[in-house]
Amino acid sequence: MEWGIVLLILFAAALHAGWNVLIKSESDNSTNTAMIVAGSAVIGVVFLPFLPLPLKPCWPYLIASVVIHIGYFSLLMLAYKKGDMSLVYPIMRGLPPVLTAAAALIILHETLSFWGWIGIALVSGGALLLTADFRLSKKFKLAPVVFAVLNAIVIVIYTLVDAQGARLSGNAFSYTGWMLFLLALFFFIAIPVMEGRQVFLRMAKSWKISLIGGLFTFTSYAIALWAMTLAPVALVAALREGYPPISVLKIMHTDDPLYRRLQIQLDRYPIGYPPTKSGVEIEILKYFFTPLQAKVALCLTLRSIPVDRIRKNLKDQFQIELPSEELAAMLEEMFMKGVIRRSDSKGRKPRYGVAMLAIGMFEYHVDDLTPQLMEMMHRYFDEAFGAEFFRSSLPQLRTSPHLKAIIPDYIVDTYDNMRHFITHTRETIHVANCVCKQGEALLGKPCERTDNYEICLLIGSTTYAARGRARQISKEECLKILDTAEEKGMVLQPGNSKKPSCICICCGCCCGVLTTAKKHPRPARFFATNYYAVIETASCTGCGLCVKRCQMDAIIPLGKTFRVDPDRCIGCGLCITRCKPKAARLMKKDKLTVPPLNTETLYLSILMERAGRKKMIVNMLKLLFGKPL
């Protein structure tokens, strides 16, 4: 995290402590509470005309926050009435950081590093140690401790609710202003009922305290919520809820929420980028991006946008002004590095867009892989990304059968006939090394199927060639590669559209998709395929060749013969093409899956499924205007 943000949060923490002192400064806590809430509403009303209205998705959180804060202020008044501030305040502010961290891990899936947990434990432990003298003295009373502990739990709840609400609001300061304004309306009704109308006279006499406390409240909480839109909730809470030692500040800096913010943004795209407990997803981002490059990536969107638009986003988000030429050079460097996309069209300058992890940044690093990256990718696939990759009912790839496996009775649709597609395409064809095979070889596990890794087919895409990582080939050479795939026993997986931009040629020993899917008991459900294999036991001689050729472990022994497990078969046809007794056959499914028209439609469909129809409208508007999701 940038030190400026850390200092702002510490400033907010000081303001927060300040208005608590104001509440406790007089015996009438309820009046002081009402005054400060009223003052914060006045401050909010002053600023609200200049702030945008919070976005619609945040309003349920905002209303819930008002209700929770009513409970919070009620318990706060009771705690301060019953106990000394030096006892109550450390409890109410010492417990929430560690409780918030645990709750954020479970509910928001926000993970912290080992040292992040240590830092938060130090904050909570340090604050609670301040109450040690009270526990050992005659001044100790149980009642204020009970109220303080209950309020600590309420603090955790409103912290999580408001963090999510602020992130959905579009503007944390507007969210804070509206929440405090609605809260003030309640207090203006409730306090006179409980305390009588004379409370307004006391409030009028103390209007300075009201405005000062209100300013402290509004500024403190608005800064905290703004920080929570940029960094993990637990770390912001740790800074705000206590006065952490320097070691915690160091943790905040080294954990660098800039990369967490990038993770959160990448997780909004069709194939997300989910958090993990280990933090390996942050390690990968730090491997791919320098801090400045991470900021530039945060200014990109799924739709490729021009340099001038990116320059404006960079200025708006980070107050960084780079000359157009310097930014264009940096974007080109990031493209060549393989961490973003570039769109080229005749007659206009290059445009740049965000790249997902896979299919995306990982594949773009072909010919530039390292054992470190491969080790991190394996960890991430196992911990979170494997589940994310298969989350959508619309997979990025589909399984296309080898034509030799299909009986003449079946009419093969053109999107399932890769030979027909290659023969008739007008697009250029390139071939690149397979990133999966290349990566596994780096880890000392060379492919068991082929020694030739140059088998990844790209149709109509010139970006690999622009990076010097692919070469153009003829249709004839491309068809020979498809023949080789059948001969060596490898699966054809084109992009899941009628006009695929790639054809992956995959094996069960290297391919990240197949190896991850095989770990599930029913992997066939993750694949878009229109075929499945069957074996006629009467004709099967038990030679076992089909077992060796199957890449999904779908052939199971049945006495002296074999059968196909339909929950594992993806209909590639490899077991059929070399079956000499013709016992294995490829059957066409009754219900066919028709792929989207093109890659753009595919990803928009995945995004709609993920975001929902209403949020998709907002996403489309953001894409239209070149705004990050």
Short mmCIF file of N, CA, C and O in Angstrom, two decimals, residues 401-499:
data_model
loop_
_atom_site.label_atom_id
_atom_site.label_comp_id
_atom_site.label_asym_id
_atom_site.label_seq_id
_atom_site.Cartn_x
_atom_site.Cartn_y
_atom_site.Cartn_z
N PRO A 401 -14.23 -34.08 -32.10
CA PRO A 401 -13.81 -35.48 -32.32
C PRO A 401 -12.89 -35.62 -33.53
O PRO A 401 -12.97 -34.86 -34.48
N HIS A 402 -11.99 -36.58 -33.44
CA HIS A 402 -11.20 -36.95 -34.62
C HIS A 402 -12.14 -37.60 -35.63
O HIS A 402 -12.91 -38.51 -35.30
N LEU A 403 -12.09 -37.12 -36.89
CA LEU A 403 -13.09 -37.55 -37.88
C LEU A 403 -13.03 -39.04 -38.18
O LEU A 403 -14.03 -39.65 -38.56
N LYS A 404 -11.88 -39.64 -38.03
CA LYS A 404 -11.77 -41.08 -38.27
C LYS A 404 -12.65 -41.89 -37.32
O LYS A 404 -12.96 -43.07 -37.60
N ALA A 405 -13.04 -41.28 -36.22
CA ALA A 405 -13.84 -42.00 -35.22
C ALA A 405 -15.33 -41.93 -35.51
O ALA A 405 -16.11 -42.65 -34.88
N ILE A 406 -15.75 -41.10 -36.44
CA ILE A 406 -17.17 -40.87 -36.67
C ILE A 406 -17.68 -41.75 -37.82
O ILE A 406 -17.09 -41.75 -38.92
N ILE A 407 -18.76 -42.47 -37.56
CA ILE A 407 -19.31 -43.34 -38.59
C ILE A 407 -20.03 -42.48 -39.65
O ILE A 407 -20.50 -41.38 -39.35
N PRO A 408 -20.12 -42.96 -40.89
CA PRO A 408 -20.73 -42.17 -41.98
C PRO A 408 -22.18 -41.79 -41.72
O PRO A 408 -22.68 -40.83 -42.32
N ASP A 409 -22.88 -42.52 -40.83
CA ASP A 409 -24.29 -42.23 -40.58
C ASP A 409 -24.50 -40.84 -39.97
O ASP A 409 -25.58 -40.26 -40.10
N TYR A 410 -23.48 -40.34 -39.29
CA TYR A 410 -23.63 -39.05 -38.61
C TYR A 410 -23.22 -37.90 -39.52
O TYR A 410 -22.18 -37.93 -40.18
N ILE A 411 -24.06 -36.89 -39.53
CA ILE A 411 -23.70 -35.64 -40.22
C ILE A 411 -22.97 -34.77 -39.21
O ILE A 411 -23.53 -34.38 -38.18
N VAL A 412 -21.70 -34.51 -39.48
CA VAL A 412 -20.87 -33.76 -38.53
C VAL A 412 -21.07 -32.27 -38.77
O VAL A 412 -20.85 -31.77 -39.88
N ASP A 413 -21.48 -31.57 -37.75
CA ASP A 413 -21.64 -30.12 -37.87
C ASP A 413 -20.28 -29.47 -38.11
O ASP A 413 -19.26 -29.95 -37.63
N THR A 414 -20.28 -28.38 -38.85
CA THR A 414 -19.01 -27.74 -39.23
C THR A 414 -18.20 -27.31 -38.01
O THR A 414 -16.97 -27.34 -38.03
N TYR A 415 -18.88 -26.91 -36.92
CA TYR A 415 -18.13 -26.48 -35.73
C TYR A 415 -17.50 -27.65 -35.00
O TYR A 415 -16.68 -27.46 -34.10
N ASP A 416 -17.88 -28.89 -35.34
CA ASP A 416 -17.24 -30.07 -34.77
C ASP A 416 -16.27 -30.73 -35.75
O ASP A 416 -15.68 -31.76 -35.43
N ASN A 417 -16.12 -30.14 -36.92
CA ASN A 417 -15.27 -30.70 -37.97
C ASN A 417 -14.10 -29.75 -38.21
O ASN A 417 -14.18 -28.82 -39.00
N MET A 418 -13.00 -30.01 -37.52
CA MET A 418 -11.86 -29.09 -37.60
C MET A 418 -11.16 -29.15 -38.95
O MET A 418 -10.60 -28.14 -39.41
N ARG A 419 -11.21 -30.27 -39.62
CA ARG A 419 -10.60 -30.36 -40.95
C ARG A 419 -11.38 -29.49 -41.94
O ARG A 419 -10.79 -28.78 -42.77
N HIS A 420 -12.69 -29.52 -41.84
CA HIS A 420 -13.52 -28.68 -42.70
C HIS A 420 -13.27 -27.21 -42.39
O HIS A 420 -13.16 -26.37 -43.30
N PHE A 421 -13.18 -26.89 -41.10
CA PHE A 421 -12.97 -25.50 -40.70
C PHE A 421 -11.63 -24.97 -41.23
O PHE A 421 -11.56 -23.87 -41.79
N ILE A 422 -10.58 -25.75 -41.08
CA ILE A 422 -9.25 -25.33 -41.55
C ILE A 422 -9.23 -25.20 -43.07
O ILE A 422 -8.67 -24.24 -43.63
N THR A 423 -9.86 -26.13 -43.74
CA THR A 423 -9.84 -26.13 -45.21
C THR A 423 -10.54 -24.90 -45.77
O THR A 423 -10.12 -24.35 -46.80
N HIS A 424 -11.58 -24.44 -45.11
CA HIS A 424 -12.39 -23.36 -45.66
C HIS A 424 -12.13 -21.98 -45.04
O HIS A 424 -12.71 -20.99 -45.49
N THR A 425 -11.30 -21.91 -44.03
CA THR A 425 -11.06 -20.61 -43.40
C THR A 425 -10.27 -19.68 -44.32
O THR A 425 -9.43 -20.12 -45.09
N ARG A 426 -10.59 -18.39 -44.22
CA ARG A 426 -9.85 -17.38 -44.97
C ARG A 426 -8.82 -16.66 -44.10
O ARG A 426 -8.12 -15.78 -44.57
N GLU A 427 -8.78 -17.07 -42.84
CA GLU A 427 -7.85 -16.43 -41.91
C GLU A 427 -6.46 -17.03 -42.03
O GLU A 427 -6.29 -18.16 -42.50
N THR A 428 -5.47 -16.25 -41.59
CA THR A 428 -4.11 -16.78 -41.55
C THR A 428 -4.00 -17.80 -40.42
O THR A 428 -4.72 -17.72 -39.42
N ILE A 429 -3.11 -18.75 -40.58
CA ILE A 429 -2.93 -19.81 -39.58
C ILE A 429 -1.48 -19.75 -39.08
O ILE A 429 -0.54 -19.68 -39.87
N HIS A 430 -1.33 -19.74 -37.78
CA HIS A 430 -0.01 -19.77 -37.16
C HIS A 430 0.09 -20.98 -36.24
O HIS A 430 -0.93 -21.52 -35.79
N VAL A 431 1.31 -21.37 -35.95
CA VAL A 431 1.53 -22.43 -34.98
C VAL A 431 2.55 -21.95 -33.96
O VAL A 431 3.51 -21.26 -34.31
N ALA A 432 2.30 -22.30 -32.71
CA ALA A 432 3.19 -21.92 -31.61
C ALA A 432 3.48 -23.15 -30.76
O ALA A 432 2.81 -24.18 -30.89
N ASN A 433 4.47 -23.03 -29.91
CA ASN A 433 4.74 -24.11 -28.97
C ASN A 433 3.60 -24.21 -27.96
O ASN A 433 2.98 -23.20 -27.60
N CYS A 434 3.32 -25.41 -27.51
CA CYS A 434 2.30 -25.63 -26.50
C CYS A 434 2.86 -25.20 -25.14
O CYS A 434 3.88 -25.74 -24.68
N VAL A 435 2.21 -24.23 -24.51
CA VAL A 435 2.72 -23.69 -23.25
C VAL A 435 2.68 -24.74 -22.13
O VAL A 435 3.56 -24.77 -21.26
N CYS A 436 1.69 -25.63 -22.17
CA CYS A 436 1.58 -26.66 -21.14
C CYS A 436 2.71 -27.67 -21.24
O CYS A 436 3.36 -28.02 -20.24
N LYS A 437 2.96 -28.16 -22.46
CA LYS A 437 4.02 -29.14 -22.66
C LYS A 437 5.39 -28.52 -22.34
O LYS A 437 6.25 -29.15 -21.72
N GLN A 438 5.57 -27.29 -22.78
CA GLN A 438 6.82 -26.60 -22.53
C GLN A 438 7.05 -26.39 -21.03
O GLN A 438 8.15 -26.59 -20.52
N GLY A 439 5.97 -26.03 -20.33
CA GLY A 439 6.08 -25.78 -18.90
C GLY A 439 6.37 -27.05 -18.11
O GLY A 439 7.21 -27.04 -17.20
N GLU A 440 5.69 -28.13 -18.44
CA GLU A 440 5.93 -29.38 -17.73
C GLU A 440 7.35 -29.89 -17.97
O GLU A 440 7.98 -30.46 -17.07
N ALA A 441 7.85 -29.70 -19.18
CA ALA A 441 9.23 -30.10 -19.49
C ALA A 441 10.22 -29.34 -18.62
O ALA A 441 11.25 -29.89 -18.20
N LEU A 442 9.92 -28.05 -18.34
CA LEU A 442 10.79 -27.26 -17.48
C LEU A 442 10.86 -27.85 -16.07
O LEU A 442 11.88 -27.70 -15.38
N LEU A 443 9.79 -28.50 -15.66
CA LEU A 443 9.73 -29.09 -14.33
C LEU A 443 10.23 -30.53 -14.33
O LEU A 443 10.07 -31.26 -13.35
N GLY A 444 10.83 -30.96 -15.44
CA GLY A 444 11.38 -32.30 -15.53
C GLY A 444 10.38 -33.37 -15.86
O GLY A 444 10.63 -34.56 -15.60
N LYS A 445 9.23 -32.98 -16.45
CA LYS A 445 8.20 -33.95 -16.81
C LYS A 445 7.84 -33.78 -18.28
O LYS A 445 6.79 -33.21 -18.61
N PRO A 446 8.70 -34.25 -19.20
CA PRO A 446 8.42 -34.08 -20.63
C PRO A 446 7.17 -34.85 -21.06
O PRO A 446 6.77 -35.82 -20.42
N CYS A 447 6.56 -34.37 -22.12
CA CYS A 447 5.31 -34.97 -22.61
C CYS A 447 5.52 -36.44 -22.98
O CYS A 447 6.52 -36.80 -23.61
N GLU A 448 4.56 -37.27 -22.59
CA GLU A 448 4.63 -38.70 -22.89
C GLU A 448 4.11 -39.02 -24.28
O GLU A 448 4.28 -40.14 -24.77
N ARG A 449 3.49 -38.04 -24.97
CA ARG A 449 2.86 -38.29 -26.25
C ARG A 449 3.70 -37.87 -27.45
O ARG A 449 3.64 -38.50 -28.50
N THR A 450 4.43 -36.77 -27.30
CA THR A 450 5.16 -36.25 -28.45
C THR A 450 6.39 -35.48 -27.99
O THR A 450 6.41 -34.91 -26.91
N ASP A 451 7.39 -35.49 -28.85
CA ASP A 451 8.58 -34.67 -28.60
C ASP A 451 8.47 -33.31 -29.27
O ASP A 451 9.27 -32.42 -29.01
N ASN A 452 7.50 -33.18 -30.18
CA ASN A 452 7.30 -31.93 -30.92
C ASN A 452 6.26 -31.09 -30.20
O ASN A 452 5.08 -31.42 -30.17
N TYR A 453 6.69 -29.98 -29.61
CA TYR A 453 5.77 -29.13 -28.86
C TYR A 453 5.14 -28.04 -29.72
O TYR A 453 4.27 -27.31 -29.24
N GLU A 454 5.54 -27.90 -30.95
CA GLU A 454 5.02 -26.85 -31.82
C GLU A 454 3.72 -27.33 -32.46
O GLU A 454 3.64 -27.68 -33.64
N ILE A 455 2.66 -27.34 -31.67
CA ILE A 455 1.39 -27.91 -32.13
C ILE A 455 0.19 -27.04 -31.76
O ILE A 455 -0.96 -27.44 -32.01
N CYS A 456 0.40 -25.89 -31.16
CA CYS A 456 -0.70 -25.01 -30.77
C CYS A 456 -1.11 -24.17 -31.98
O CYS A 456 -0.33 -23.34 -32.46
N LEU A 457 -2.32 -24.37 -32.48
CA LEU A 457 -2.78 -23.73 -33.72
C LEU A 457 -3.56 -22.45 -33.43
O LEU A 457 -4.44 -22.44 -32.56
N LEU A 458 -3.25 -21.39 -34.15
CA LEU A 458 -3.88 -20.08 -33.97
C LEU A 458 -4.48 -19.65 -35.29
O LEU A 458 -3.78 -19.59 -36.31
N ILE A 459 -5.77 -19.33 -35.30
CA ILE A 459 -6.47 -18.99 -36.53
C ILE A 459 -6.90 -17.53 -36.48
O ILE A 459 -7.69 -17.13 -35.62
N GLY A 460 -6.37 -16.74 -37.37
CA GLY A 460 -6.74 -15.33 -37.46
C GLY A 460 -6.08 -14.45 -36.42
O GLY A 460 -6.30 -13.24 -36.41
N SER A 461 -5.30 -14.99 -35.54
CA SER A 461 -4.63 -14.22 -34.50
C SER A 461 -3.17 -14.00 -34.87
O SER A 461 -2.46 -14.95 -35.22
N THR A 462 -2.73 -12.75 -34.82
CA THR A 462 -1.35 -12.43 -35.17
C THR A 462 -0.55 -11.96 -33.95
O THR A 462 0.61 -11.58 -34.08
N THR A 463 -1.18 -11.98 -32.76
CA THR A 463 -0.49 -11.44 -31.59
C THR A 463 0.71 -12.28 -31.17
O THR A 463 1.72 -11.75 -30.72
N TYR A 464 0.60 -13.60 -31.29
CA TYR A 464 1.74 -14.46 -30.96
C TYR A 464 2.89 -14.18 -31.91
O TYR A 464 4.05 -14.09 -31.49
N ALA A 465 2.56 -14.05 -33.19
CA ALA A 465 3.59 -13.76 -34.18
C ALA A 465 4.22 -12.39 -33.92
O ALA A 465 5.43 -12.21 -34.09
N ALA A 466 3.40 -11.42 -33.49
CA ALA A 466 3.92 -10.08 -33.20
C ALA A 466 4.92 -10.12 -32.05
O ALA A 466 5.85 -9.30 -32.00
N ARG A 467 4.75 -11.07 -31.14
CA ARG A 467 5.71 -11.23 -30.04
C ARG A 467 6.88 -12.13 -30.43
O ARG A 467 7.76 -12.39 -29.60
N GLY A 468 6.87 -12.64 -31.65
CA GLY A 468 7.93 -13.55 -32.09
C GLY A 468 7.79 -14.94 -31.52
O GLY A 468 8.78 -15.67 -31.39
N ARG A 469 6.54 -15.35 -31.19
CA ARG A 469 6.34 -16.65 -30.54
C ARG A 469 5.44 -17.57 -31.36
O ARG A 469 4.83 -18.50 -30.82
N ALA A 470 5.32 -17.31 -32.64
CA ALA A 470 4.55 -18.19 -33.54
C ALA A 470 5.03 -17.96 -34.96
O ALA A 470 5.60 -16.91 -35.28
N ARG A 471 4.80 -18.94 -35.81
CA ARG A 471 5.13 -18.78 -37.23
C ARG A 471 3.93 -19.13 -38.08
O ARG A 471 3.11 -19.98 -37.72
N GLN A 472 3.81 -18.49 -39.21
CA GLN A 472 2.68 -18.74 -40.11
C GLN A 472 2.89 -20.04 -40.87
O GLN A 472 4.02 -20.36 -41.28
N ILE A 473 1.81 -20.81 -41.04
CA ILE A 473 1.90 -22.08 -41.76
C ILE A 473 0.77 -22.16 -42.78
O ILE A 473 -0.19 -21.40 -42.76
N SER A 474 0.91 -23.12 -43.69
CA SER A 474 -0.11 -23.34 -44.71
C SER A 474 -1.22 -24.23 -44.16
O SER A 474 -1.07 -24.88 -43.12
N LYS A 475 -2.31 -24.31 -44.90
CA LYS A 475 -3.40 -25.20 -44.50
C LYS A 475 -2.95 -26.65 -44.52
O LYS A 475 -3.37 -27.45 -43.67
N GLU A 476 -2.09 -26.98 -45.49
CA GLU A 476 -1.62 -28.35 -45.60
C GLU A 476 -0.82 -28.76 -44.36
O GLU A 476 -1.00 -29.87 -43.82
N GLU A 477 0.06 -27.86 -43.91
CA GLU A 477 0.85 -28.19 -42.71
C GLU A 477 -0.06 -28.28 -41.49
O GLU A 477 0.14 -29.12 -40.61
N CYS A 478 -1.07 -27.42 -41.44
CA CYS A 478 -2.01 -27.45 -40.33
C CYS A 478 -2.76 -28.78 -40.28
O CYS A 478 -2.93 -29.38 -39.22
N LEU A 479 -3.21 -29.26 -41.44
CA LEU A 479 -3.92 -30.54 -41.49
C LEU A 479 -3.02 -31.69 -41.08
O LEU A 479 -3.47 -32.67 -40.46
N LYS A 480 -1.74 -31.60 -41.42
CA LYS A 480 -0.78 -32.64 -41.01
C LYS A 480 -0.64 -32.67 -39.49
O LYS A 480 -0.48 -33.73 -38.88
N ILE A 481 -0.70 -31.48 -38.86
CA ILE A 481 -0.62 -31.42 -37.40
C ILE A 481 -1.84 -32.10 -36.78
O ILE A 481 -1.73 -32.81 -35.78
N LEU A 482 -3.02 -31.91 -37.40
CA LEU A 482 -4.22 -32.59 -36.91
C LEU A 482 -4.08 -34.11 -37.05
O LEU A 482 -4.50 -34.87 -36.18
N ASP A 483 -3.49 -34.56 -38.17
CA ASP A 483 -3.25 -36.00 -38.37
C ASP A 483 -2.30 -36.54 -37.30
O ASP A 483 -2.49 -37.63 -36.76
N THR A 484 -1.25 -35.75 -37.01
CA THR A 484 -0.27 -36.16 -36.00
C THR A 484 -0.92 -36.28 -34.63
O THR A 484 -0.60 -37.18 -33.84
N ALA A 485 -1.85 -35.37 -34.34
CA ALA A 485 -2.55 -35.41 -33.05
C ALA A 485 -3.30 -36.72 -32.89
O ALA A 485 -3.26 -37.35 -31.83
N GLU A 486 -3.97 -37.17 -33.96
CA GLU A 486 -4.69 -38.44 -33.90
C GLU A 486 -3.71 -39.60 -33.75
O GLU A 486 -3.93 -40.51 -32.95
N GLU A 487 -2.64 -39.53 -34.51
CA GLU A 487 -1.65 -40.62 -34.50
C GLU A 487 -1.02 -40.78 -33.11
O GLU A 487 -0.85 -41.89 -32.62
N LYS A 488 -0.67 -39.64 -32.48
CA LYS A 488 0.02 -39.68 -31.19
C LYS A 488 -0.95 -39.84 -30.01
O LYS A 488 -0.52 -40.05 -28.88
N GLY A 489 -2.26 -39.72 -30.29
CA GLY A 489 -3.23 -39.88 -29.22
C GLY A 489 -3.44 -38.63 -28.40
O GLY A 489 -3.36 -38.66 -27.16
N MET A 490 -3.71 -37.50 -29.08
CA MET A 490 -3.94 -36.23 -28.38
C MET A 490 -5.30 -35.66 -28.76
O MET A 490 -5.79 -35.86 -29.87
N VAL A 491 -5.89 -34.95 -27.82
CA VAL A 491 -7.26 -34.45 -27.94
C VAL A 491 -7.29 -33.11 -28.67
O VAL A 491 -6.45 -32.24 -28.43
N LEU A 492 -8.29 -32.93 -29.57
CA LEU A 492 -8.49 -31.64 -30.24
C LEU A 492 -9.45 -30.80 -29.41
O LEU A 492 -10.59 -31.20 -29.16
N GLN A 493 -8.97 -29.63 -28.98
CA GLN A 493 -9.81 -28.72 -28.20
C GLN A 493 -9.78 -27.32 -28.82
O GLN A 493 -8.95 -26.49 -28.44
N PRO A 494 -10.67 -27.05 -29.78
CA PRO A 494 -10.74 -25.69 -30.34
C PRO A 494 -11.44 -24.75 -29.37
O PRO A 494 -12.10 -25.19 -28.42
N GLY A 495 -11.30 -23.45 -29.62
CA GLY A 495 -12.07 -22.48 -28.86
C GLY A 495 -13.55 -22.75 -29.02
O GLY A 495 -14.01 -23.17 -30.09
N ASN A 496 -14.32 -22.50 -27.97
CA ASN A 496 -15.74 -22.87 -27.96
C ASN A 496 -16.58 -21.83 -28.71
O ASN A 496 -17.38 -21.10 -28.12
N SER A 497 -16.39 -21.77 -30.03
CA SER A 497 -17.21 -20.90 -30.88
C SER A 497 -17.24 -21.48 -32.28
O SER A 497 -16.46 -22.37 -32.62
N LYS A 498 -18.16 -20.96 -33.09
CA LYS A 498 -18.24 -21.44 -34.47
C LYS A 498 -17.07 -20.96 -35.30
O LYS A 498 -16.79 -21.51 -36.37
N LYS A 499 -16.40 -19.92 -34.83
CA LYS A 499 -15.20 -19.41 -35.50
C LYS A 499 -14.07 -19.37 -34.48
O LYS A 499 -13.66 -18.30 -34.02
#
